[in-house]
Coordinates of C-alpha atoms in Angstrom, one line a residue:
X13 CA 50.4 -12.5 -185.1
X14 CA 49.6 -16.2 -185.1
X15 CA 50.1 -19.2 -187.3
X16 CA 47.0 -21.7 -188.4
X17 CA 47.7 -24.7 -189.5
X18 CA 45.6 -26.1 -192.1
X19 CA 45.1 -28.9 -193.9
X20 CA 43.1 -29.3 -197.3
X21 CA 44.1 -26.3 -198.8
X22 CA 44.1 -27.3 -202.5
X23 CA 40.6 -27.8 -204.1
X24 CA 37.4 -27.1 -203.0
X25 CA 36.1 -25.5 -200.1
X26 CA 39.2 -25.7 -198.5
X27 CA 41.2 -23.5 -201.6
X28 CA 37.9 -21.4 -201.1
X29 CA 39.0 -21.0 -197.0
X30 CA 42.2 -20.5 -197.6
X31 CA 41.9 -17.4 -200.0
X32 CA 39.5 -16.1 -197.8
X33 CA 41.6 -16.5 -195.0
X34 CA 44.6 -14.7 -196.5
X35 CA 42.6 -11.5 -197.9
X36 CA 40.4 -11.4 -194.3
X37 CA 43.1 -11.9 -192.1
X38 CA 46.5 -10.5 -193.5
X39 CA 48.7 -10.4 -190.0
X40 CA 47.6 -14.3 -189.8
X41 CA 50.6 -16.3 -191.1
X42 CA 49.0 -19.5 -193.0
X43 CA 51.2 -22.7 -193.0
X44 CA 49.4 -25.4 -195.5
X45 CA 50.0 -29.1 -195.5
X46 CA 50.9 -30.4 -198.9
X47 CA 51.3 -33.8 -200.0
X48 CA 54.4 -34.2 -202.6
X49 CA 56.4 -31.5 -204.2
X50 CA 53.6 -28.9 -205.3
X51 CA 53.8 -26.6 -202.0
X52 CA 55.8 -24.1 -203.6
X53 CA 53.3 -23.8 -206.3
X54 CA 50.3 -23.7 -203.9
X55 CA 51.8 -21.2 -201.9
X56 CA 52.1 -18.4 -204.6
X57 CA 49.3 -19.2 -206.8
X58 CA 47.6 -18.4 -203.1
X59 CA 49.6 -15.3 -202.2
X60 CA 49.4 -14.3 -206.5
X61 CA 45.4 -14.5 -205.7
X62 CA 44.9 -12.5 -203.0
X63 CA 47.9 -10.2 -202.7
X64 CA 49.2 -11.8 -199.3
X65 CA 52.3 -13.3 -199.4
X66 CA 51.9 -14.5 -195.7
X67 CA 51.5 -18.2 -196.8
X68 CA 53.6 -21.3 -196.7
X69 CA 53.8 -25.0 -197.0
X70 CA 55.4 -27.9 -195.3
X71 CA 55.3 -31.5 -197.0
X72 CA 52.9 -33.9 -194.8
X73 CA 51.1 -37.3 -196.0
X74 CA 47.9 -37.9 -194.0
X75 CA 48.4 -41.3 -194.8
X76 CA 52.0 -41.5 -193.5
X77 CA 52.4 -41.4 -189.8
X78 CA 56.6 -40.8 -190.2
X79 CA 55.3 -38.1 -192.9
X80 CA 53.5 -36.5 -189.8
X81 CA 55.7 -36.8 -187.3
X82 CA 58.6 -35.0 -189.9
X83 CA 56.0 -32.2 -190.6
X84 CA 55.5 -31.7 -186.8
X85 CA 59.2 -31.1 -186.6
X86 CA 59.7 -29.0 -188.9
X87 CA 57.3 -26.9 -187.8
X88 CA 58.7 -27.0 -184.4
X89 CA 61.9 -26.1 -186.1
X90 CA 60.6 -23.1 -187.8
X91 CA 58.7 -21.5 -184.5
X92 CA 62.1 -22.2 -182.8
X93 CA 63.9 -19.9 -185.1
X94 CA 61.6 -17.9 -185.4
X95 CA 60.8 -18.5 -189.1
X96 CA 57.0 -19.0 -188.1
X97 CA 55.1 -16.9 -185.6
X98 CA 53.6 -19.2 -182.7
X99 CA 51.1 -21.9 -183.1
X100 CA 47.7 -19.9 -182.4
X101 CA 45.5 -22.2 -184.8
X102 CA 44.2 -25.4 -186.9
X103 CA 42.0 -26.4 -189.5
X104 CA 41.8 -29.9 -190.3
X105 CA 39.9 -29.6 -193.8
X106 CA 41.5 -32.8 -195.7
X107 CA 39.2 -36.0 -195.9
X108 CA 38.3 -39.2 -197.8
X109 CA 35.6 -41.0 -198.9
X110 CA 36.7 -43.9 -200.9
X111 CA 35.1 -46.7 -202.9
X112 CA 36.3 -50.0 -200.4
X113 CA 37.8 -50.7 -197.0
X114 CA 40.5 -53.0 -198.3
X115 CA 43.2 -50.1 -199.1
X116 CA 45.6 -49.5 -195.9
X117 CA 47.7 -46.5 -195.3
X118 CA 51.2 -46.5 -195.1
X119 CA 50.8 -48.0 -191.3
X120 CA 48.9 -50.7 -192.2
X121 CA 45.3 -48.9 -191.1
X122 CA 42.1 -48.8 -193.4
X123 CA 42.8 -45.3 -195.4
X124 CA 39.3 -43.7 -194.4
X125 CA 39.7 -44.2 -190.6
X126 CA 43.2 -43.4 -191.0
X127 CA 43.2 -39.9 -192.9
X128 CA 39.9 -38.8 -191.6
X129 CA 40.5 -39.6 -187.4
X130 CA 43.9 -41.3 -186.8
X131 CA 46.0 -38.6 -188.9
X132 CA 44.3 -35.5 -187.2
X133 CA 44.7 -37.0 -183.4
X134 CA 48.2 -37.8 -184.5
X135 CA 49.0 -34.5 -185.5
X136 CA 46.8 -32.9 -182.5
X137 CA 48.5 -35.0 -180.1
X138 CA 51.8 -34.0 -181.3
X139 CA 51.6 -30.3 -181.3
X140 CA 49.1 -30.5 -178.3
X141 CA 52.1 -28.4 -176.2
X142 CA 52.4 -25.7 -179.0
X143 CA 48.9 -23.9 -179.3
X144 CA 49.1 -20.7 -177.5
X145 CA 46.4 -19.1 -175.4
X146 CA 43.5 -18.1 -177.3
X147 CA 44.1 -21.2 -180.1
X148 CA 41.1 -22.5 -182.1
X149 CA 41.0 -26.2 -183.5
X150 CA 38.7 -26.3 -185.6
X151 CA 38.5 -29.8 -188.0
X152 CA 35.6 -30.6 -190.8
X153 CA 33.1 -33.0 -190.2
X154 CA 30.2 -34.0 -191.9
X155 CA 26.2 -34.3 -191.4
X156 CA 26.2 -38.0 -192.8
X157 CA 27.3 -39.1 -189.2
X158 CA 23.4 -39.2 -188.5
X159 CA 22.9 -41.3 -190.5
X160 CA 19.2 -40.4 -191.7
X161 CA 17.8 -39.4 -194.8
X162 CA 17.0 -35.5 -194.0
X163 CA 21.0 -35.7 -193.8
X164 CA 22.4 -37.6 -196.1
X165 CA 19.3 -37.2 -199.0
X166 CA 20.2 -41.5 -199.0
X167 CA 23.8 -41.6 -200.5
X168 CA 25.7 -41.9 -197.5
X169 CA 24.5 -45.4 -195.4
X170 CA 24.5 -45.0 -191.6
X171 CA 27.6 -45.2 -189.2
X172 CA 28.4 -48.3 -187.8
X173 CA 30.6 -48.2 -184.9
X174 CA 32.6 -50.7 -183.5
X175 CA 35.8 -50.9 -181.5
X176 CA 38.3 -48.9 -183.0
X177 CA 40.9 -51.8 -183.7
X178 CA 38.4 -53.1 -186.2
X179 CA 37.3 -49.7 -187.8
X180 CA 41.2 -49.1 -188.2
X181 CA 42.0 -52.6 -190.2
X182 CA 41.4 -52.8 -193.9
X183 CA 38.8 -55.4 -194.6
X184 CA 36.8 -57.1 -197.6
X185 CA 34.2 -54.0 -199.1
X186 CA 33.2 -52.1 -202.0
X187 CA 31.4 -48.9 -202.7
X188 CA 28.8 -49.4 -199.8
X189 CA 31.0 -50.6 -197.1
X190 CA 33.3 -47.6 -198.7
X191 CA 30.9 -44.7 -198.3
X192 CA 29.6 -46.4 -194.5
X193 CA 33.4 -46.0 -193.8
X194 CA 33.3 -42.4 -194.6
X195 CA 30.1 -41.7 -192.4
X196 CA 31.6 -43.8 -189.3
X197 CA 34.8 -42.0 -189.5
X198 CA 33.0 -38.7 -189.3
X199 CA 31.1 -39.8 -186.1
X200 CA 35.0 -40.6 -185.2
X201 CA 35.8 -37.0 -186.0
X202 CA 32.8 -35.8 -183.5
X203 CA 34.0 -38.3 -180.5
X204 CA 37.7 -36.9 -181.3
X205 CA 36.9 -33.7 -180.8
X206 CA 34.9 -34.0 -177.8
X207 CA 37.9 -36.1 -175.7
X208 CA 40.5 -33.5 -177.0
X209 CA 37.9 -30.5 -175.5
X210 CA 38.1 -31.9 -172.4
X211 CA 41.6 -32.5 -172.4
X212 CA 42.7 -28.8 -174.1
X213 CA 43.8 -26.3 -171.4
X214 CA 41.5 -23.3 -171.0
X215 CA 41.5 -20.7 -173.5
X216 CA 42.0 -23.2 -176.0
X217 CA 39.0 -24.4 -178.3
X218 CA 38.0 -27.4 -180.4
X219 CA 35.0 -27.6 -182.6
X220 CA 33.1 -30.0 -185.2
X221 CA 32.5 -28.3 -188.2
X222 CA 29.8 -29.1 -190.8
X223 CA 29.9 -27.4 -194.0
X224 CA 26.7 -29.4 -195.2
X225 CA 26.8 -30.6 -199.1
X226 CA 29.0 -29.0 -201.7
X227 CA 29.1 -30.1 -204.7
X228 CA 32.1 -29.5 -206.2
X229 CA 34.8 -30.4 -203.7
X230 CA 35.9 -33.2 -205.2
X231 CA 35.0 -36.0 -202.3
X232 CA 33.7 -38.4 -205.2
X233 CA 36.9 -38.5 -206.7
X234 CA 37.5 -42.1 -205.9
X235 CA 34.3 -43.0 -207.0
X236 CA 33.8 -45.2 -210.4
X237 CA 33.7 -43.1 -213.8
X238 CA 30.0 -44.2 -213.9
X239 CA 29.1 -43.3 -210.7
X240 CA 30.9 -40.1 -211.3
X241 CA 28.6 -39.4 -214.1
X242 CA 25.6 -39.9 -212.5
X243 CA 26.1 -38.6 -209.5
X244 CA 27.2 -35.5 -210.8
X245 CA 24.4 -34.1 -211.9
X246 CA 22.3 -35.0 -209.3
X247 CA 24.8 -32.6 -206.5
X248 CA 24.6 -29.8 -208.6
X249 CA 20.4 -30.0 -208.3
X250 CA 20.9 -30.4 -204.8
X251 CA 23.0 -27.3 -204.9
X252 CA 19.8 -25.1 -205.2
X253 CA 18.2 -26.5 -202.0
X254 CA 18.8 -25.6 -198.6
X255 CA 20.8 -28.9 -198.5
X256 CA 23.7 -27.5 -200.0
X257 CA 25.7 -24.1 -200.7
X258 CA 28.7 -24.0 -203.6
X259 CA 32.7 -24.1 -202.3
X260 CA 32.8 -20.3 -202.5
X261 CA 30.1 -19.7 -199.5
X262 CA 30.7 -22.9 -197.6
X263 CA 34.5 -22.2 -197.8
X264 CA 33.6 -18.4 -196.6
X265 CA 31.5 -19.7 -193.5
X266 CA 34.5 -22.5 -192.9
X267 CA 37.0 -19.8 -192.7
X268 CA 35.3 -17.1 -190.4
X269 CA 34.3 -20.4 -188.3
X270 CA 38.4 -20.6 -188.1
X271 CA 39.6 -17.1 -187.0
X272 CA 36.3 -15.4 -186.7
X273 CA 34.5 -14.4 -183.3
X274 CA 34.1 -17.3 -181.0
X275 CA 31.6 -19.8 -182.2
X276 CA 30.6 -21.6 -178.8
X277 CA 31.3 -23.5 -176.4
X278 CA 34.6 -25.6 -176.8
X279 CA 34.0 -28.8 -178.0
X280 CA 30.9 -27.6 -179.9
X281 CA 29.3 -29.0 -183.4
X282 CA 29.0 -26.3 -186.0
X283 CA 26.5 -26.3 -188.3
X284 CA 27.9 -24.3 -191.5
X285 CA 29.0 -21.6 -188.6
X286 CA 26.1 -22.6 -186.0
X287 CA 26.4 -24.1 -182.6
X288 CA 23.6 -27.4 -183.5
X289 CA 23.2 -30.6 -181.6
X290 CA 25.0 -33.6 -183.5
X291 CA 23.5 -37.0 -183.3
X292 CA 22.1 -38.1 -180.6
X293 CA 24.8 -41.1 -181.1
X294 CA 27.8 -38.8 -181.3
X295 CA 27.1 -37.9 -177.6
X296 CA 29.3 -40.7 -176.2
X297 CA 31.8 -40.5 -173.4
X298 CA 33.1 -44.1 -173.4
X299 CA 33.2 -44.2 -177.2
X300 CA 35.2 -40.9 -177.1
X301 CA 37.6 -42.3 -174.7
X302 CA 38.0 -46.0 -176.3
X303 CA 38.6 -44.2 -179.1
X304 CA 41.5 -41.5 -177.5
X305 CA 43.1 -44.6 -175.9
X306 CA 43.3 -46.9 -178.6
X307 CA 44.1 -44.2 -180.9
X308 CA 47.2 -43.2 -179.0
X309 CA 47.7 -47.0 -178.9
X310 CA 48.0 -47.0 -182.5
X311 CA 50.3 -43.9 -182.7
X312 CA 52.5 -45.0 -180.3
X313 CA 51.7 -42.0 -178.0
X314 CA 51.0 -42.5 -173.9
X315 CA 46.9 -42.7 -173.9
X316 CA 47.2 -39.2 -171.5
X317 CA 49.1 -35.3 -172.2
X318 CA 51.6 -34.9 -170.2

């Protein structure tokens, strides 16, 4: 018996993952990152659904790096005493996509960049030493980081990187330089992932994972009322194309990606469960390790594991 760590766990595909998780994989203990006081609600509406009461929750802001570093040891805590089985998994689900670049988490970094790639190699970082033999890592990225049209169907603008002490500062931006934001921090997510492979003892695997479009997740919640409304619509017609699958089957695919035969190759993009080349862009090695050295730069961490 192993414990995943997951993040995301309360809407969408993620809520979709998790029940899937619990009712496929009952001897899997399920510890769910929860932001404010609803984890104790979370957890049995979860274990109410699916009859498996091998679920729990520990408080944890993504947007709080002392909120991190407390959740990290109290899940050290609960290993220790043996309140949790050992660290044997991850699934970084949570994400945002916000309407500017001017908010700043509680750190002082633009929120996208710093829920979507600073929070997860914080967290990764910190319980590098934990994952046992035979861990997966698995955390959600997104097809938009190609920027092109067959990917993003034109509501997403293209990446645009730059060094990562200016992608992690707020700055002047609405809705366009809000959504570019997102699609840059998810080429983040694909160059974080492919230092931490190399890094990651063997035995232990990281992977990209694209679920595609699904409506329904709640990603536009940010998003103006308007925009809201007319975007709306417009997902659920994509639903019916190949572009897109609803939370139910993309949160399926996500969860068997998580604790279901070996995908691939560590360090691998997923496509909705399929090894698939990424961009040709996200295929970087100097990007990937600016980014792993500034990044522990910002966390305060030494650049290497020691």
């Amino acid at each position: 018996m192993g414990t995943l760590l997951m993040t995301g766990a309360s809407r969408g595909l993620g809520r979709e993952a998790a029940e899937r998780l619990l009712r496929d994989h009952p001897d899997q203990h399920l510890l769910l990152t929860v932001r404010g006081a609803n984890g104790d609600r979370l957890a049995a509406e979860l274990a109410g659904k699916t009859g498996n009461a091998n679920v729990s929750t520990v408080p944890a802001d993504l947007a709080s790096f002392a909120s991190l570093h407390e959740a990290v040891r109290e899940i050290e805590r609960r290993i220790d005493a043996g309140e949790l089985p050992p660290l044997t998994g991850f699934l970084g689900n949570a994400g945002l996509q916000l309407t500017s670049t001017e908010r700043a988490t509680e750190d002082g970094f633009e929120v996208t960049f710093g829920v979507n790639v600073l929070a997860y190699y914080l967290l990764l970082r910190l319980l590098f030493d934990r994952f046992q033999p035979g861990s997966r890592i698995v955390v959600v990225g997104s097809d938009v980081h190609f920027g092109d049209v067959r990917h993003n169907l034109g509501l997403v603008p293209a990446p645009r990187w730059a060094t990562v002490a200016e992608l992690a500062r707020p700055r002047p931006g609405g809705a366009l330089a809000g959504r570019r934001a997102y699609a840059t921090s998810k080429l983040g997510v694909l160059y974080l992932v492919h230092a931490l492979a190399r890094r990651l003892p063997d035995g232990v695997d990281a992977y990209t994972y694209n679920p595609g479009l699904v409506p329904g997740t709640g990603l536009l919640r940010d998003a103006h009322p308007v925009t809201r409304a007319v975007a709306g619509p417009l997902l659920q017609a994509v639903r019916a194309t190949p572009f897109a699958m609803g939370p139910v089957a993309a949160g399926g695919l996500l969860a068997e990606t998580a604790l279901g035969p070996r995908p691939g190759a560590s360090g691998s993009y997923l496509d909705r469960g399929k090894v698939a080349p990424s961009s040709p862009e996200s295929y970087d090695e100097d990007r990937e390790e600016e980014l792993w050295a500034a990044a522990a730069q910002l966390c305060g961490l030494p650049v290497e594991v020691r």
